[in-house]
Amino acid sequence: MGRAEAINEIKQAVASHKVLVYSKTYCPYCVKAKNALNQFIPGKYTVVELEDRPDMDAMQDALLDITGGRSVPRVFIGGKFLGGGDDTAAAAANGKLEKLLREAGAL
């Protein structure tokens, strides 16, 4: 898959899921983001684990184009990019995450 196809796939996935996380199973920041989400919607969000995909590099390059960063996690709520693991954990702590989840209809 090329970068343009990856961008299209990501945009379609973001539009069709209330909460979407691009992740790698072994990444501690990904675990941090999932733990933050699990405080409010345990298991009720979509995770795309990139390390098993043959197009992982294209997907991460596409995430760079869309979000300004290619590292994971990349957390999207209600069609908008929230941030990474630290951003998601901070949002959980300060009340922003709950508000975003409610606005997206995920809570």
mmCIF file of N, CA and C in Angstrom, residues 6-104:
data_model
loop_
_atom_site.group_PDB
_atom_site.id
_atom_site.type_symbol
_atom_site.label_atom_id
_atom_site.label_comp_id
_atom_site.label_asym_id
_atom_site.label_seq_id
_atom_site.Cartn_x
_atom_site.Cartn_y
_atom_site.Cartn_z
ATOM 1 N N ALA A 6 -2.885 4.708 2.130
ATOM 2 C CA ALA A 6 -2.880 4.670 3.594
ATOM 3 C C ALA A 6 -3.622 5.870 4.168
ATOM 4 N N ILE A 7 -3.403 7.041 3.595
ATOM 5 C CA ILE A 7 -4.111 8.242 4.056
ATOM 6 C C ILE A 7 -5.619 8.046 3.902
ATOM 7 N N ASN A 8 -6.045 7.525 2.750
ATOM 8 C CA ASN A 8 -7.475 7.282 2.537
ATOM 9 C C ASN A 8 -8.031 6.281 3.537
ATOM 10 N N GLU A 9 -7.280 5.201 3.789
ATOM 11 C CA GLU A 9 -7.745 4.197 4.753
ATOM 12 C C GLU A 9 -7.897 4.805 6.139
ATOM 13 N N ILE A 10 -6.930 5.591 6.565
ATOM 14 C CA ILE A 10 -6.986 6.213 7.890
ATOM 15 C C ILE A 10 -8.159 7.183 7.971
ATOM 16 N N LYS A 11 -8.327 8.020 6.955
ATOM 17 C CA LYS A 11 -9.433 8.988 6.977
ATOM 18 C C LYS A 11 -10.788 8.285 7.043
ATOM 19 N N GLN A 12 -10.941 7.192 6.299
ATOM 20 C CA GLN A 12 -12.194 6.431 6.346
ATOM 21 C C GLN A 12 -12.401 5.804 7.721
ATOM 22 N N ALA A 13 -11.332 5.248 8.295
ATOM 23 C CA ALA A 13 -11.438 4.618 9.611
ATOM 24 C C ALA A 13 -11.790 5.645 10.684
ATOM 25 N N VAL A 14 -11.149 6.808 10.636
ATOM 26 C CA VAL A 14 -11.420 7.863 11.617
ATOM 27 C C VAL A 14 -12.870 8.318 11.516
ATOM 28 N N ALA A 15 -13.375 8.438 10.290
ATOM 29 C CA ALA A 15 -14.747 8.896 10.084
ATOM 30 C C ALA A 15 -15.777 7.863 10.532
ATOM 31 N N SER A 16 -15.422 6.587 10.522
ATOM 32 C CA SER A 16 -16.410 5.549 10.811
ATOM 33 C C SER A 16 -16.322 4.975 12.229
ATOM 34 N N HIS A 17 -15.415 5.491 13.061
ATOM 35 C CA HIS A 17 -15.298 5.030 14.447
ATOM 36 C C HIS A 17 -15.331 6.221 15.401
ATOM 37 N N LYS A 18 -16.093 6.076 16.472
ATOM 38 C CA LYS A 18 -16.161 7.166 17.462
ATOM 39 C C LYS A 18 -14.820 7.365 18.153
ATOM 40 N N VAL A 19 -14.154 6.247 18.461
ATOM 41 C CA VAL A 19 -12.847 6.304 19.119
ATOM 42 C C VAL A 19 -11.940 5.302 18.421
ATOM 43 N N LEU A 20 -10.796 5.778 17.958
ATOM 44 C CA LEU A 20 -9.872 4.958 17.186
ATOM 45 C C LEU A 20 -8.448 5.219 17.665
ATOM 46 N N VAL A 21 -7.710 4.129 17.880
ATOM 47 C CA VAL A 21 -6.327 4.233 18.347
ATOM 48 C C VAL A 21 -5.430 3.456 17.389
ATOM 49 N N TYR A 22 -4.444 4.139 16.823
ATOM 50 C CA TYR A 22 -3.384 3.460 16.076
ATOM 51 C C TYR A 22 -2.287 3.173 17.081
ATOM 52 N N SER A 23 -1.856 1.917 17.154
ATOM 53 C CA SER A 23 -1.055 1.451 18.262
ATOM 54 C C SER A 23 -0.054 0.394 17.826
ATOM 55 N N LYS A 24 0.828 0.043 18.742
ATOM 56 C CA LYS A 24 1.661 -1.159 18.657
ATOM 57 C C LYS A 24 1.557 -1.832 20.022
ATOM 58 N N THR A 25 1.359 -3.134 20.030
ATOM 59 C CA THR A 25 1.058 -3.833 21.282
ATOM 60 C C THR A 25 2.149 -3.665 22.331
ATOM 61 N N TYR A 26 3.404 -3.550 21.916
ATOM 62 C CA TYR A 26 4.520 -3.499 22.859
ATOM 63 C C TYR A 26 4.882 -2.083 23.296
ATOM 64 N N CYS A 27 4.189 -1.087 22.818
ATOM 65 C CA CYS A 27 4.525 0.311 23.086
ATOM 66 C C CYS A 27 3.943 0.755 24.434
ATOM 67 N N PRO A 28 4.782 1.198 25.377
ATOM 68 C CA PRO A 28 4.263 1.620 26.686
ATOM 69 C C PRO A 28 3.345 2.840 26.618
ATOM 70 N N TYR A 29 3.567 3.743 25.661
ATOM 71 C CA TYR A 29 2.682 4.900 25.524
ATOM 72 C C TYR A 29 1.317 4.493 24.975
ATOM 73 N N CYS A 30 1.296 3.452 24.160
ATOM 74 C CA CYS A 30 0.024 2.920 23.663
ATOM 75 C C CYS A 30 -0.781 2.319 24.814
ATOM 76 N N VAL A 31 -0.097 1.584 25.684
ATOM 77 C CA VAL A 31 -0.740 1.018 26.875
ATOM 78 C C VAL A 31 -1.290 2.149 27.744
ATOM 79 N N LYS A 32 -0.527 3.219 27.874
ATOM 80 C CA LYS A 32 -0.953 4.383 28.659
ATOM 81 C C LYS A 32 -2.248 4.977 28.093
ATOM 82 N N ALA A 33 -2.307 5.133 26.778
ATOM 83 C CA ALA A 33 -3.505 5.686 26.135
ATOM 84 C C ALA A 33 -4.696 4.754 26.318
ATOM 85 N N LYS A 34 -4.484 3.453 26.123
ATOM 86 C CA LYS A 34 -5.572 2.484 26.281
ATOM 87 C C LYS A 34 -6.067 2.444 27.717
ATOM 88 N N ASN A 35 -5.149 2.540 28.685
ATOM 89 C CA ASN A 35 -5.555 2.568 30.094
ATOM 90 C C ASN A 35 -6.410 3.799 30.387
ATOM 91 N N ALA A 36 -6.057 4.927 29.797
ATOM 92 C CA ALA A 36 -6.853 6.148 29.987
ATOM 93 C C ALA A 36 -8.255 5.966 29.415
ATOM 94 N N LEU A 37 -8.340 5.410 28.213
ATOM 95 C CA LEU A 37 -9.646 5.170 27.601
ATOM 96 C C LEU A 37 -10.450 4.143 28.399
ATOM 97 N N ASN A 38 -9.767 3.134 28.913
ATOM 98 C CA ASN A 38 -10.445 2.079 29.674
ATOM 99 C C ASN A 38 -11.078 2.580 30.963
ATOM 100 N N GLN A 39 -10.645 3.737 31.454
ATOM 101 C CA GLN A 39 -11.282 4.326 32.638
ATOM 102 C C GLN A 39 -12.733 4.704 32.343
ATOM 103 N N PHE A 40 -13.025 4.999 31.078
ATOM 104 C CA PHE A 40 -14.351 5.495 30.698
ATOM 105 C C PHE A 40 -15.119 4.530 29.801
ATOM 106 N N ILE A 41 -14.436 3.927 28.845
ATOM 107 C CA ILE A 41 -15.117 3.058 27.867
ATOM 108 C C ILE A 41 -14.313 1.766 27.671
ATOM 109 N N PRO A 42 -14.198 0.946 28.703
ATOM 110 C CA PRO A 42 -13.363 -0.249 28.608
ATOM 111 C C PRO A 42 -13.746 -1.139 27.427
ATOM 112 N N GLY A 43 -12.809 -1.309 26.525
ATOM 113 C CA GLY A 43 -13.016 -2.187 25.376
ATOM 114 C C GLY A 43 -13.974 -1.677 24.324
ATOM 115 N N LYS A 44 -14.488 -0.472 24.474
ATOM 116 C CA LYS A 44 -15.498 0.051 23.545
ATOM 117 C C LYS A 44 -14.895 1.071 22.588
ATOM 118 N N TYR A 45 -13.731 0.744 22.083
ATOM 119 C CA TYR A 45 -13.073 1.592 21.090
ATOM 120 C C TYR A 45 -12.300 0.676 20.155
ATOM 121 N N THR A 46 -11.921 1.207 19.016
ATOM 122 C CA THR A 46 -11.250 0.415 17.991
ATOM 123 C C THR A 46 -9.749 0.673 18.052
ATOM 124 N N VAL A 47 -8.987 -0.409 18.002
ATOM 125 C CA VAL A 47 -7.532 -0.318 18.006
ATOM 126 C C VAL A 47 -7.002 -0.961 16.730
ATOM 127 N N VAL A 48 -6.117 -0.262 16.050
ATOM 128 C CA VAL A 48 -5.411 -0.810 14.897
ATOM 129 C C VAL A 48 -3.960 -1.005 15.325
ATOM 130 N N GLU A 49 -3.565 -2.275 15.486
ATOM 131 C CA GLU A 49 -2.191 -2.598 15.880
ATOM 132 C C GLU A 49 -1.343 -2.632 14.613
ATOM 133 N N LEU A 50 -0.411 -1.718 14.504
ATOM 134 C CA LEU A 50 0.328 -1.548 13.260
ATOM 135 C C LEU A 50 1.470 -2.532 13.064
ATOM 136 N N GLU A 51 2.020 -3.115 14.125
ATOM 137 C CA GLU A 51 3.233 -3.912 13.942
ATOM 138 C C GLU A 51 3.015 -5.177 13.121
ATOM 139 N N ASP A 52 1.777 -5.634 13.018
ATOM 140 C CA ASP A 52 1.500 -6.849 12.247
ATOM 141 C C ASP A 52 1.156 -6.570 10.792
ATOM 142 N N ARG A 53 1.122 -5.323 10.424
ATOM 143 C CA ARG A 53 0.707 -4.964 9.066
ATOM 144 C C ARG A 53 1.920 -4.819 8.149
ATOM 145 N N PRO A 54 1.844 -5.391 6.953
ATOM 146 C CA PRO A 54 2.961 -5.240 6.010
ATOM 147 C C PRO A 54 3.142 -3.799 5.546
ATOM 148 N N ASP A 55 2.090 -2.994 5.680
ATOM 149 C CA ASP A 55 2.137 -1.593 5.263
ATOM 150 C C ASP A 55 2.353 -0.646 6.453
ATOM 151 N N MET A 56 2.966 -1.161 7.519
ATOM 152 C CA MET A 56 3.150 -0.370 8.730
ATOM 153 C C MET A 56 3.851 0.965 8.449
ATOM 154 N N ASP A 57 4.915 0.958 7.672
ATOM 155 C CA ASP A 57 5.641 2.199 7.401
ATOM 156 C C ASP A 57 4.777 3.193 6.633
ATOM 157 N N ALA A 58 4.032 2.716 5.643
ATOM 158 C CA ALA A 58 3.139 3.600 4.880
ATOM 159 C C ALA A 58 2.063 4.182 5.791
ATOM 160 N N MET A 59 1.540 3.351 6.698
ATOM 161 C CA MET A 59 0.513 3.832 7.628
ATOM 162 C C MET A 59 1.095 4.905 8.554
ATOM 163 N N GLN A 60 2.307 4.676 9.065
ATOM 164 C CA GLN A 60 2.905 5.669 9.955
ATOM 165 C C GLN A 60 3.262 6.943 9.195
ATOM 166 N N ASP A 61 3.681 6.830 7.949
ATOM 167 C CA ASP A 61 3.932 8.024 7.134
ATOM 168 C C ASP A 61 2.636 8.791 6.901
ATOM 169 N N ALA A 62 1.543 8.066 6.674
ATOM 170 C CA ALA A 62 0.236 8.701 6.480
ATOM 171 C C ALA A 62 -0.218 9.389 7.766
ATOM 172 N N LEU A 63 0.011 8.746 8.911
ATOM 173 C CA LEU A 63 -0.327 9.373 10.190
ATOM 174 C C LEU A 63 0.472 10.658 10.394
ATOM 175 N N LEU A 64 1.722 10.663 9.936
ATOM 176 C CA LEU A 64 2.539 11.875 9.990
ATOM 177 C C LEU A 64 1.876 12.988 9.179
ATOM 178 N N ASP A 65 1.418 12.666 7.976
ATOM 179 C CA ASP A 65 0.756 13.664 7.133
ATOM 180 C C ASP A 65 -0.519 14.190 7.787
ATOM 181 N N ILE A 66 -1.267 13.306 8.416
ATOM 182 C CA ILE A 66 -2.571 13.672 8.973
ATOM 183 C C ILE A 66 -2.444 14.379 10.326
ATOM 184 N N THR A 67 -1.505 13.913 11.166
ATOM 185 C CA THR A 67 -1.457 14.396 12.553
ATOM 186 C C THR A 67 -0.205 15.190 12.900
ATOM 187 N N GLY A 68 0.792 15.151 12.034
ATOM 188 C CA GLY A 68 2.036 15.842 12.343
ATOM 189 C C GLY A 68 3.037 14.979 13.095
ATOM 190 N N GLY A 69 2.671 13.719 13.365
ATOM 191 C CA GLY A 69 3.582 12.798 14.039
ATOM 192 C C GLY A 69 3.379 11.395 13.526
ATOM 193 N N ARG A 70 4.445 10.613 13.502
ATOM 194 C CA ARG A 70 4.312 9.243 13.006
ATOM 195 C C ARG A 70 4.438 8.230 14.129
ATOM 196 N N SER A 71 4.727 8.709 15.345
ATOM 197 C CA SER A 71 4.832 7.800 16.482
ATOM 198 C C SER A 71 3.441 7.339 16.911
ATOM 199 N N VAL A 72 3.409 6.223 17.616
ATOM 200 C CA VAL A 72 2.158 5.734 18.169
ATOM 201 C C VAL A 72 2.202 5.861 19.680
ATOM 202 N N PRO A 73 1.045 5.985 20.317
ATOM 203 C CA PRO A 73 -0.278 5.906 19.720
ATOM 204 C C PRO A 73 -0.690 7.216 19.064
ATOM 205 N N ARG A 74 -1.651 7.088 18.196
ATOM 206 C CA ARG A 74 -2.345 8.225 17.591
ATOM 207 C C ARG A 74 -3.814 7.996 17.939
ATOM 208 N N VAL A 75 -4.381 8.846 18.770
ATOM 209 C CA VAL A 75 -5.731 8.670 19.293
ATOM 210 C C VAL A 75 -6.663 9.678 18.636
ATOM 211 N N PHE A 76 -7.757 9.148 18.074
ATOM 212 C CA PHE A 76 -8.777 9.975 17.437
ATOM 213 C C PHE A 76 -10.097 9.780 18.174
ATOM 214 N N ILE A 77 -10.778 10.884 18.469
ATOM 215 C CA ILE A 77 -12.096 10.838 19.114
ATOM 216 C C ILE A 77 -13.027 11.754 18.340
ATOM 217 N N GLY A 78 -14.164 11.211 17.939
ATOM 218 C CA GLY A 78 -15.144 12.009 17.215
ATOM 219 C C GLY A 78 -14.604 12.593 15.931
ATOM 220 N N GLY A 79 -13.711 11.856 15.278
ATOM 221 C CA GLY A 79 -13.168 12.302 14.004
ATOM 222 C C GLY A 79 -12.009 13.282 14.113
ATOM 223 N N LYS A 80 -11.613 13.605 15.340
ATOM 224 C CA LYS A 80 -10.526 14.573 15.534
ATOM 225 C C LYS A 80 -9.362 13.905 16.250
ATOM 226 N N PHE A 81 -8.158 14.341 15.917
ATOM 227 C CA PHE A 81 -6.960 13.820 16.546
ATOM 228 C C PHE A 81 -6.800 14.407 17.939
ATOM 229 N N LEU A 82 -6.711 13.544 18.951
ATOM 230 C CA LEU A 82 -6.508 13.994 20.328
ATOM 231 C C LEU A 82 -5.022 14.127 20.647
ATOM 232 N N GLY A 83 -4.245 13.101 20.300
ATOM 233 C CA GLY A 83 -2.817 13.132 20.602
ATOM 234 C C GLY A 83 -2.292 11.733 20.847
ATOM 235 N N GLY A 84 -1.216 11.663 21.643
ATOM 236 C CA GLY A 84 -0.572 10.397 21.949
ATOM 237 C C GLY A 84 -0.908 9.923 23.352
ATOM 238 N N GLY A 85 -0.029 9.094 23.904
ATOM 239 C CA GLY A 85 -0.266 8.501 25.213
ATOM 240 C C GLY A 85 -0.312 9.520 26.336
ATOM 241 N N ASP A 86 0.671 10.418 26.381
ATOM 242 C CA ASP A 86 0.692 11.432 27.433
ATOM 243 C C ASP A 86 -0.505 12.372 27.313
ATOM 244 N N ASP A 87 -0.848 12.740 26.070
ATOM 245 C CA ASP A 87 -1.992 13.641 25.846
ATOM 246 C C ASP A 87 -3.290 12.990 26.323
ATOM 247 N N THR A 88 -3.461 11.714 26.021
ATOM 248 C CA THR A 88 -4.687 11.004 26.384
ATOM 249 C C THR A 88 -4.777 10.837 27.894
ATOM 250 N N ALA A 89 -3.664 10.492 28.535
ATOM 251 C CA ALA A 89 -3.650 10.349 29.994
ATOM 252 C C ALA A 89 -3.932 11.689 30.673
ATOM 253 N N ALA A 90 -3.345 12.768 30.171
ATOM 254 C CA ALA A 90 -3.591 14.096 30.736
ATOM 255 C C ALA A 90 -5.054 14.489 30.566
ATOM 256 N N ALA A 91 -5.627 14.174 29.409
ATOM 257 C CA ALA A 91 -7.040 14.485 29.160
ATOM 258 C C ALA A 91 -7.948 13.690 30.093
ATOM 259 N N ALA A 92 -7.558 12.456 30.410
ATOM 260 C CA ALA A 92 -8.333 11.648 31.360
ATOM 261 C C ALA A 92 -8.283 12.287 32.744
ATOM 262 N N ALA A 93 -7.123 12.797 33.114
ATOM 263 C CA ALA A 93 -6.940 13.373 34.449
ATOM 264 C C ALA A 93 -7.639 14.720 34.614
ATOM 265 N N ASN A 94 -7.688 15.522 33.544
ATOM 266 C CA ASN A 94 -8.241 16.874 33.696
ATOM 267 C C ASN A 94 -9.702 17.008 33.259
ATOM 268 N N GLY A 95 -10.338 15.904 32.876
ATOM 269 C CA GLY A 95 -11.758 15.929 32.516
ATOM 270 C C GLY A 95 -12.029 16.122 31.041
ATOM 271 N N LYS A 96 -11.016 16.467 30.270
ATOM 272 C CA LYS A 96 -11.219 16.708 28.838
ATOM 273 C C LYS A 96 -11.618 15.432 28.095
ATOM 274 N N LEU A 97 -11.023 14.294 28.470
ATOM 275 C CA LEU A 97 -11.312 13.047 27.769
ATOM 276 C C LEU A 97 -12.777 12.665 27.921
ATOM 277 N N GLU A 98 -13.294 12.743 29.139
ATOM 278 C CA GLU A 98 -14.704 12.411 29.367
ATOM 279 C C GLU A 98 -15.612 13.310 28.526
ATOM 280 N N LYS A 99 -15.294 14.594 28.481
ATOM 281 C CA LYS A 99 -16.084 15.548 27.689
ATOM 282 C C LYS A 99 -16.043 15.184 26.207
ATOM 283 N N LEU A 100 -14.852 14.881 25.675
ATOM 284 C CA LEU A 100 -14.723 14.519 24.264
ATOM 285 C C LEU A 100 -15.474 13.230 23.947
ATOM 286 N N LEU A 101 -15.391 12.260 24.851
ATOM 287 C CA LEU A 101 -16.101 10.987 24.647
ATOM 288 C C LEU A 101 -17.608 11.202 24.637
ATOM 289 N N ARG A 102 -18.107 12.061 25.531
ATOM 290 C CA ARG A 102 -19.549 12.375 25.539
ATOM 291 C C ARG A 102 -19.959 13.058 24.239
ATOM 292 N N GLU A 103 -19.181 14.055 23.825
ATOM 293 C CA GLU A 103 -19.503 14.787 22.598
ATOM 294 C C GLU A 103 -19.492 13.861 21.373
ATOM 295 N N ALA A 104 -18.630 12.851 21.383
ATOM 296 C CA ALA A 104 -18.538 11.914 20.260
ATOM 297 C C ALA A 104 -19.619 10.832 20.327
#
